[in-house]
Tab-separated table of C-alpha atoms (C1' of nucleotides) in Angstrom:
chain	number	residue	atom	x	y	z
A	866	UNK	CA	-37.983	-1.432	22.156
A	867	UNK	CA	-37.340	1.512	19.870
A	868	UNK	CA	-37.398	0.176	16.347
A	869	UNK	CA	-35.938	1.825	13.292
A	870	UNK	CA	-37.243	5.232	14.245
A	871	UNK	CA	-39.700	5.719	11.403
A	872	UNK	CA	-41.882	2.721	11.990
A	873	UNK	CA	-43.397	4.007	15.189
A	874	UNK	CA	-44.344	7.444	14.031
A	875	UNK	CA	-47.005	9.052	16.157
A	876	UNK	CA	-48.019	11.192	13.236
A	877	UNK	CA	-46.722	14.367	14.793
A	878	UNK	CA	-44.578	16.564	12.605
A	879	UNK	CA	-41.998	14.001	11.584
A	880	UNK	CA	-41.996	13.483	7.813
A	881	UNK	CA	-42.349	9.871	6.749
A	882	UNK	CA	-40.013	8.041	4.432
A	883	UNK	CA	-37.155	10.451	4.876
A	884	UNK	CA	-34.111	8.680	6.226
A	885	UNK	CA	-32.630	9.694	9.508
A	886	UNK	CA	-28.913	10.434	9.326
A	887	UNK	CA	-28.131	7.854	12.007
A	888	UNK	CA	-29.495	5.012	9.883
A	889	UNK	CA	-27.637	5.855	6.709
A	890	UNK	CA	-24.755	3.438	6.382
A	891	UNK	CA	-22.746	5.638	4.043
A	892	UNK	CA	-23.084	8.662	6.260
A	893	UNK	CA	-22.119	6.947	9.472
A	894	UNK	CA	-19.305	5.209	7.649
A	895	UNK	CA	-17.959	8.526	6.516
A	896	UNK	CA	-18.168	10.095	9.939
A	897	UNK	CA	-16.469	7.107	11.520
A	898	UNK	CA	-13.739	7.099	8.909
A	899	UNK	CA	-13.134	10.787	9.472
A	900	UNK	CA	-12.906	10.235	13.190
A	901	UNK	CA	-10.478	7.343	12.869
A	902	UNK	CA	-8.308	9.247	10.421
A	903	UNK	CA	-8.301	12.204	12.759
A	904	UNK	CA	-7.001	10.018	15.540
A	905	UNK	CA	-4.484	8.502	13.164
A	906	UNK	CA	-3.228	11.872	12.029
A	907	UNK	CA	-2.881	13.192	15.563
A	908	UNK	CA	-1.150	10.016	16.681
A	909	UNK	CA	1.315	10.138	13.816
A	910	UNK	CA	1.914	13.846	13.985
A	911	UNK	CA	5.031	13.393	16.065
A	912	UNK	CA	6.658	11.269	13.378
A	913	UNK	CA	5.176	13.319	10.562
A	914	UNK	CA	3.445	10.556	8.685
A	915	UNK	CA	0.197	10.610	6.773
A	916	UNK	CA	-2.128	7.665	6.279
A	917	UNK	CA	-1.196	7.248	2.620
A	918	UNK	CA	2.526	7.289	3.411
A	919	UNK	CA	1.971	4.792	6.187
A	920	UNK	CA	0.243	2.388	3.845
A	921	UNK	CA	2.933	2.687	1.198
A	922	UNK	CA	5.727	2.014	3.684
A	923	UNK	CA	3.850	-0.918	5.173
A	924	UNK	CA	3.327	-2.461	1.764
A	925	UNK	CA	6.944	-2.029	0.723
A	926	UNK	CA	8.125	-3.427	4.034
A	927	UNK	CA	5.927	-6.477	3.683
A	928	UNK	CA	6.727	-7.118	0.048
A	929	UNK	CA	9.835	-5.308	-1.151
A	930	UNK	CA	10.714	-5.154	-4.801
A	931	UNK	CA	7.260	-4.561	-6.185
A	932	UNK	CA	6.845	-2.090	-9.011
A	933	UNK	CA	5.397	1.347	-8.442
A	934	UNK	CA	2.212	0.642	-10.291
A	935	UNK	CA	1.669	-2.559	-8.340
A	936	UNK	CA	1.910	-0.824	-4.994
A	937	UNK	CA	-0.223	2.075	-6.135
A	938	UNK	CA	-2.868	-0.252	-7.514
A	939	UNK	CA	-3.152	-2.242	-4.301
A	940	UNK	CA	-3.830	0.984	-2.441
A	941	UNK	CA	-6.231	2.379	-4.986
A	942	UNK	CA	-3.911	5.268	-5.790
A	943	UNK	CA	-3.607	6.481	-9.364
A	944	UNK	CA	-0.060	5.985	-10.521
A	945	UNK	CA	0.099	9.645	-11.500
A	946	UNK	CA	-0.598	10.667	-7.915
A	947	UNK	CA	1.740	8.066	-6.546
A	948	UNK	CA	4.789	9.794	-7.979
A	949	UNK	CA	4.857	12.729	-5.556
A	950	UNK	CA	4.117	10.409	-2.657
A	951	UNK	CA	7.085	8.230	-3.517
A	952	UNK	CA	9.250	11.281	-4.181
A	953	UNK	CA	8.578	12.429	-0.642
A	954	UNK	CA	9.441	9.088	0.925
A	955	UNK	CA	12.609	8.984	-1.131
A	956	UNK	CA	13.605	12.513	-0.154
A	957	UNK	CA	13.149	11.554	3.485
A	958	UNK	CA	15.503	8.667	2.927
A	959	UNK	CA	12.926	6.063	3.947
A	960	UNK	CA	12.363	4.293	0.649
A	961	UNK	CA	14.019	4.151	-2.734
A	962	UNK	CA	13.375	3.300	-6.348
A	963	UNK	CA	15.748	0.807	-7.933
A	964	UNK	CA	15.797	0.141	-11.631
A	965	UNK	CA	14.075	-3.164	-11.976
A	966	UNK	CA	16.056	-5.823	-13.746
A	967	UNK	CA	14.473	-7.017	-16.937
A	968	UNK	CA	12.211	-4.034	-17.456
A	969	UNK	CA	14.002	-0.751	-17.918
A	970	UNK	CA	10.767	1.192	-17.536
A	971	UNK	CA	9.697	0.071	-14.136
A	972	UNK	CA	11.121	0.823	-10.725
A	973	UNK	CA	11.161	-1.698	-7.937
A	974	UNK	CA	10.519	-0.196	-4.524
A	975	UNK	CA	12.541	-0.915	-1.394
A	976	UNK	CA	13.093	0.429	2.087
A	977	UNK	CA	16.385	1.986	3.018
A	978	UNK	CA	18.057	0.793	6.232
A	979	UNK	CA	16.727	3.921	7.894
A	980	UNK	CA	13.349	3.168	6.376
A	981	UNK	CA	13.376	-0.255	7.967
A	982	UNK	CA	14.034	1.261	11.383
A	983	UNK	CA	11.355	3.845	10.739
A	984	UNK	CA	8.800	1.199	9.856
A	985	UNK	CA	9.484	-0.520	13.162
A	986	UNK	CA	8.794	2.664	15.069
A	987	UNK	CA	5.810	3.386	12.889
A	988	UNK	CA	4.349	-0.017	13.601
A	989	UNK	CA	4.679	0.556	17.320
A	990	UNK	CA	2.950	3.898	17.072
A	991	UNK	CA	0.230	2.305	14.995
A	992	UNK	CA	-0.462	-0.279	17.680
A	993	UNK	CA	-1.267	2.436	20.215
A	994	UNK	CA	-3.655	3.968	17.710
A	995	UNK	CA	-5.308	0.668	16.897
A	996	UNK	CA	-5.569	-0.208	20.579
A	997	UNK	CA	-7.446	3.022	21.178
A	998	UNK	CA	-9.939	2.000	18.522
A	999	UNK	CA	-10.374	-1.440	20.038
A	1000	UNK	CA	-11.232	0.172	23.365
A	1001	UNK	CA	-13.837	2.348	21.740
A	1002	UNK	CA	-15.310	-0.620	19.942
A	1003	UNK	CA	-15.526	-2.583	23.152
A	1004	UNK	CA	-12.952	-5.300	22.634
A	1005	UNK	CA	-11.028	-7.281	20.016
A	1006	UNK	CA	-14.078	-9.315	19.040
A	1007	UNK	CA	-15.909	-6.155	18.097
A	1008	UNK	CA	-12.956	-5.125	15.973
A	1009	UNK	CA	-12.937	-8.489	14.242
A	1010	UNK	CA	-16.642	-8.172	13.567
A	1011	UNK	CA	-16.177	-4.695	12.163
A	1012	UNK	CA	-13.363	-5.815	9.879
A	1013	UNK	CA	-15.540	-8.657	8.702
A	1014	UNK	CA	-18.491	-6.411	7.935
A	1015	UNK	CA	-16.333	-3.890	6.115
A	1016	UNK	CA	-14.816	-6.766	4.185
A	1017	UNK	CA	-18.277	-7.843	3.108
A	1018	UNK	CA	-18.993	-4.373	1.792
A	1019	UNK	CA	-15.761	-4.588	-0.160
A	1020	UNK	CA	-16.828	-7.903	-1.580
A	1021	UNK	CA	-14.135	-9.980	0.071
A	1022	UNK	CA	-14.528	-13.706	0.342
A	1023	UNK	CA	-16.508	-14.843	3.406
A	1024	UNK	CA	-13.234	-16.375	4.619
B	601	UNK	CA	-8.081	-21.355	13.185
B	602	UNK	CA	-6.257	-18.656	11.175
B	603	UNK	CA	-5.407	-16.079	13.802
B	604	UNK	CA	-4.460	-12.487	13.245
B	605	UNK	CA	-2.019	-13.317	10.490
B	606	UNK	CA	1.195	-12.318	12.244
B	607	UNK	CA	0.974	-14.633	15.200
B	608	UNK	CA	1.528	-17.768	13.191
B	609	UNK	CA	4.570	-16.716	11.281
B	610	UNK	CA	6.601	-19.579	9.916
B	611	UNK	CA	9.656	-17.394	9.965
B	612	UNK	CA	9.935	-17.268	6.206
B	613	UNK	CA	10.448	-13.890	4.633
B	614	UNK	CA	7.493	-12.134	6.224
B	615	UNK	CA	8.590	-9.197	8.389
B	616	UNK	CA	7.278	-9.313	11.920
B	617	UNK	CA	5.370	-6.554	13.639
B	618	UNK	CA	4.420	-4.785	10.446
B	619	UNK	CA	0.656	-4.553	10.143
B	620	UNK	CA	-1.091	-6.141	7.225
B	621	UNK	CA	-3.406	-3.766	5.385
B	622	UNK	CA	-6.391	-6.047	5.899
B	623	UNK	CA	-6.161	-5.733	9.677
B	624	UNK	CA	-5.915	-1.958	9.827
B	625	UNK	CA	-9.293	-0.633	10.887
B	626	UNK	CA	-8.700	2.842	9.501
B	627	UNK	CA	-7.604	1.546	6.146
B	628	UNK	CA	-10.445	-0.870	5.658
B	629	UNK	CA	-12.852	1.770	6.895
B	630	UNK	CA	-11.601	4.152	4.260
B	631	UNK	CA	-11.817	1.638	1.476
B	632	UNK	CA	-15.323	0.653	2.498
B	633	UNK	CA	-16.414	4.270	2.740
B	634	UNK	CA	-15.017	4.963	-0.708
B	635	UNK	CA	-16.851	1.982	-2.093
B	636	UNK	CA	-20.161	2.939	-0.513
B	637	UNK	CA	-19.831	6.527	-1.676
B	638	UNK	CA	-19.039	5.298	-5.154
B	639	UNK	CA	-22.244	3.314	-5.184
B	640	UNK	CA	-24.113	6.274	-3.781
B	641	UNK	CA	-22.754	8.634	-6.409
B	642	UNK	CA	-23.559	6.283	-9.260
B	643	UNK	CA	-27.018	5.637	-7.880
B	644	UNK	CA	-27.754	9.336	-7.535
B	645	UNK	CA	-26.188	10.342	-10.805
B	646	UNK	CA	-29.526	10.285	-12.559
B	647	UNK	CA	-30.968	12.872	-10.197
B	648	UNK	CA	-27.699	14.773	-9.961
B	649	UNK	CA	-27.262	14.721	-6.217
B	650	UNK	CA	-24.092	14.483	-4.179
B	651	UNK	CA	-23.831	12.937	-0.732
B	652	UNK	CA	-23.438	16.297	0.989
B	653	UNK	CA	-26.474	17.711	-0.781
B	654	UNK	CA	-28.452	14.634	0.112
B	655	UNK	CA	-27.659	15.031	3.773
B	656	UNK	CA	-28.547	18.707	3.796
B	657	UNK	CA	-31.899	18.099	2.141
B	658	UNK	CA	-32.673	15.217	4.471
B	659	UNK	CA	-31.903	17.341	7.518
B	660	UNK	CA	-33.979	20.257	6.318
B	661	UNK	CA	-36.859	17.938	5.437
B	662	UNK	CA	-36.782	16.344	8.865
B	663	UNK	CA	-36.404	19.566	10.795
B	664	UNK	CA	-37.321	22.623	8.760
B	665	UNK	CA	-36.564	26.079	10.027
B	666	UNK	CA	-33.162	25.433	11.478
B	667	UNK	CA	-30.446	28.020	10.977
B	668	UNK	CA	-27.648	27.516	8.492
B	669	UNK	CA	-25.002	27.081	11.117
B	670	UNK	CA	-27.081	24.518	12.961
B	671	UNK	CA	-27.487	22.337	9.895
B	672	UNK	CA	-23.864	22.720	8.913
B	673	UNK	CA	-22.688	21.859	12.402
B	674	UNK	CA	-24.733	18.674	12.584
B	675	UNK	CA	-23.111	17.503	9.374
B	676	UNK	CA	-19.607	18.520	10.346
B	677	UNK	CA	-19.468	21.100	7.564
B	678	UNK	CA	-17.741	24.411	8.170
B	679	UNK	CA	-20.251	27.181	7.806
B	680	UNK	CA	-17.986	28.871	5.272
B	681	UNK	CA	-18.177	25.835	3.016
B	682	UNK	CA	-21.867	25.455	3.585
B	683	UNK	CA	-22.674	28.658	1.749
B	684	UNK	CA	-21.947	27.385	-1.758
B	685	UNK	CA	-23.742	24.157	-1.006
B	686	UNK	CA	-26.873	26.004	0.045
B	687	UNK	CA	-26.542	28.401	-2.878
B	688	UNK	CA	-26.674	25.445	-5.214
B	689	UNK	CA	-29.747	23.914	-3.611
B	690	UNK	CA	-31.426	27.287	-3.713
B	691	UNK	CA	-30.555	27.822	-7.371
B	692	UNK	CA	-32.061	24.442	-8.154
B	693	UNK	CA	-35.218	25.549	-6.456
B	694	UNK	CA	-35.128	22.740	-3.901
B	695	UNK	CA	-34.501	24.700	-0.712
B	696	UNK	CA	-34.595	28.293	0.375
B	697	UNK	CA	-33.305	30.663	3.008
B	698	UNK	CA	-35.906	32.677	4.847
B	699	UNK	CA	-34.996	35.540	7.105
B	700	UNK	CA	-35.427	34.140	10.555
B	701	UNK	CA	-37.786	36.049	12.771
B	702	UNK	CA	-36.126	37.465	15.824
B	703	UNK	CA	-32.579	37.319	14.517
B	704	UNK	CA	-31.915	39.398	11.436
B	705	UNK	CA	-28.533	37.773	10.912
B	706	UNK	CA	-29.567	34.182	10.599
B	707	UNK	CA	-31.425	32.391	7.867
B	708	UNK	CA	-33.858	29.610	8.565
B	709	UNK	CA	-33.774	26.837	5.983
B	710	UNK	CA	-36.798	25.291	4.350
B	711	UNK	CA	-37.722	23.085	1.422
B	712	UNK	CA	-39.651	24.520	-1.475
B	713	UNK	CA	-42.731	22.593	-2.635
B	714	UNK	CA	-40.593	21.206	-5.434
B	715	UNK	CA	-37.938	20.402	-2.878
B	716	UNK	CA	-40.441	18.383	-0.898
B	717	UNK	CA	-41.312	16.333	-3.959
B	718	UNK	CA	-37.649	15.935	-4.737
B	719	UNK	CA	-36.890	14.655	-1.254
B	720	UNK	CA	-39.548	12.003	-1.675
B	721	UNK	CA	-37.980	10.780	-4.884
B	722	UNK	CA	-34.538	11.061	-3.336
B	723	UNK	CA	-35.603	8.923	-0.396
B	724	UNK	CA	-36.879	6.255	-2.727
B	725	UNK	CA	-33.628	6.234	-4.652
B	726	UNK	CA	-31.741	6.053	-1.403
B	727	UNK	CA	-33.625	2.937	-0.338
B	728	UNK	CA	-32.429	1.067	-3.414
B	729	UNK	CA	-28.896	2.082	-2.582
B	730	UNK	CA	-29.199	1.094	1.044
B	731	UNK	CA	-30.825	-2.190	0.117
B	732	UNK	CA	-27.841	-2.999	-2.074
B	733	UNK	CA	-25.586	-2.475	0.904
B	734	UNK	CA	-27.724	-4.680	3.110
B	735	UNK	CA	-27.404	-7.466	0.569
B	736	UNK	CA	-23.654	-7.125	0.532
B	737	UNK	CA	-23.548	-7.167	4.305
B	738	UNK	CA	-25.647	-10.297	4.432
B	739	UNK	CA	-28.885	-9.056	5.938
B	740	UNK	CA	-30.479	-6.317	8.053
B	741	UNK	CA	-28.956	-7.673	11.268
B	742	UNK	CA	-25.488	-7.240	9.829
B	743	UNK	CA	-26.366	-3.675	8.923
B	744	UNK	CA	-27.618	-2.999	12.429
B	745	UNK	CA	-24.415	-4.434	13.859
B	746	UNK	CA	-22.319	-2.296	11.559
B	747	UNK	CA	-24.213	0.851	12.498
B	748	UNK	CA	-23.734	-0.038	16.143
B	749	UNK	CA	-19.998	-0.559	15.782
B	750	UNK	CA	-19.559	2.653	13.822
B	751	UNK	CA	-21.574	4.402	16.487
B	752	UNK	CA	-19.185	3.124	19.128
B	753	UNK	CA	-16.252	4.546	17.217
B	754	UNK	CA	-18.070	7.844	17.143
B	755	UNK	CA	-18.592	7.683	20.862
B	756	UNK	CA	-22.351	7.381	20.766
B	757	UNK	CA	-24.194	6.131	23.782
B	758	UNK	CA	-24.574	2.330	23.896
B	759	UNK	CA	-28.290	2.786	23.216
C	257	DC	C1'	13.839	-8.127	-37.915
C	258	DC	C1'	10.453	-4.186	-37.285
C	259	DT	C1'	6.471	-1.978	-36.536
C	260	DG	C1'	2.186	-0.849	-34.124
C	261	DG	C1'	0.114	-1.157	-29.866
C	262	DA	C1'	0.507	-1.582	-24.857
C	263	DT	C1'	2.801	-0.427	-20.423
C	264	DT	C1'	5.587	2.428	-16.989
C	265	DG	C1'	6.689	6.447	-14.839
C	266	DT	C1'	6.054	11.166	-15.202
C	267	DT	C1'	4.238	16.024	-15.818
C	268	DT	C1'	0.529	18.957	-16.219
C	269	DT	C1'	-3.896	20.319	-15.310
C	270	DG	C1'	-8.483	20.478	-13.327
C	271	DT	C1'	-11.880	19.427	-9.806
C	272	DT	C1'	-13.538	18.695	-5.273
C	273	DA	C1'	-13.388	18.735	-0.287
C	274	DT	C1'	-11.938	21.088	3.462
C	275	DA	C1'	-9.586	24.535	6.529
C	276	DT	C1'	-8.514	29.481	7.920
C	277	DA	C1'	-8.897	34.372	8.118
C	278	DA	C1'	-11.271	38.371	7.624
C	279	DC	C1'	-15.462	41.199	7.119
C	280	DA	C1'	-20.179	43.568	7.729
C	281	DA	C1'	-24.393	43.178	9.935
C	282	DT	C1'	-26.530	42.121	13.916
C	283	DA	C1'	-27.145	40.391	18.598
C	284	DT	C1'	-26.166	40.322	23.517
C	285	DA	C1'	-23.985	41.063	28.089
C	286	DG	C1'	-22.488	44.151	31.443
D	546	DC	C1'	-24.172	52.337	25.354
D	547	DT	C1'	-20.277	49.912	24.509
D	548	DA	C1'	-17.444	45.761	24.151
D	549	DT	C1'	-17.765	41.266	22.643
D	550	DA	C1'	-19.849	37.369	20.265
D	551	DT	C1'	-22.405	35.334	16.515
D	552	DT	C1'	-24.160	34.752	11.606
D	553	DG	C1'	-23.546	34.518	6.943
D	554	DT	C1'	-20.344	35.533	3.601
D	555	DT	C1'	-16.073	36.146	0.730
D	556	DA	C1'	-11.548	35.072	-0.283
D	557	DT	C1'	-7.846	32.045	-0.109
D	558	DA	C1'	-4.957	28.018	0.739
D	559	DT	C1'	-4.172	23.079	0.858
D	560	DA	C1'	-4.757	18.294	0.024
D	561	DA	C1'	-6.911	14.398	-2.299
D	562	DC	C1'	-8.067	12.719	-6.505
D	563	DA	C1'	-8.991	12.193	-11.551
D	564	DA	C1'	-7.824	12.742	-16.585
D	565	DA	C1'	-4.911	13.598	-20.431
D	566	DA	C1'	-0.734	13.530	-22.677
D	567	DC	C1'	4.157	12.232	-23.252
D	568	DA	C1'	8.819	9.721	-23.729
D	569	DA	C1'	10.940	5.519	-22.933
D	570	DT	C1'	10.456	0.912	-23.197
D	571	DC	C1'	8.314	-3.567	-23.867
D	572	DC	C1'	5.990	-7.000	-26.615
D	573	DA	C1'	3.357	-9.534	-30.252
D	574	DG	C1'	2.302	-10.423	-35.098
D	575	DG	C1'	3.716	-10.185	-39.572
DNA sequence: CCTGGATTGTTTTGTTATATAACAATATAG
DNA sequence: CTATATTGTTATATAACAAAACAATCCAGG
């Protein structure tokens, strides 16, 4: 049963020791991520929402009142780059910055009423996207396994 | 046993229906890909090689003589963007364009002798990187499972 | 208190990846 | 032979991301 492709080399013209693209975790990870994002982007085109904006709204919705830097940090976004992102969400009337009490420097982030409604719709749209991925993966268990494995790469606790 | 985080909601302040970042396949996929690429980049810093360059060299090494567009296409790189990439590899003396026989438009890509030696070293370096990932994942089986799941997302045949 | 160092949000700038359009040279189909 | 397609290339635009600097504000030690 076809092993890892290089082990059973008949000595023809195939160079030894050189990895095959299909067995490179980083490469396949990148391709898969690109594919998933592509599906995400197409799915969310009708409500004009990018992945980064989605994640920001979801975080604010789940935990309102957090400071800009806190949200940005959780998402791995540099606070400098977060500014324009937040500007856009504010201009669209979905989220807002409120002067945090206690610290006059920081802003606490919240959804607007319209933002709350938008997040509901957004979540529904997301479910159709995620469901499509589950089908590709071959079921919810496969998805759970994938999330687990990705979590291990990220160094998350083994639950 | 701790279900998918939203199902067992005690009704406190946690909004319902809004996905948690940790359960979003696309998000976790992106974070994991970023992490793996980070490790790759750091690992390959000493031989000054980027992921894209790595993949090009590996493809040429495995199947020399292919045309530019063929290589680019396999990697999902637009042929316009491939030019600079190939220029760089050629300037470093690792790969070269030869005028393909038969078609005076196309170039067939090959490694230089130095390029061949470089690919050997590169493959060795890669193994240390990949091995680090395997450890994080918890063993070779986990890696195989991950590659399988990513393959499913990409629509590859179920082996 | 008050002063130096840290933090927050912001602007500016640069780099990299990626997409599109156009072009000349060449190939190919009818 | 001519119309159309392909190949490599250039030029250009956009988006993601990082780094540096800055003003306003906070905070800790003297």
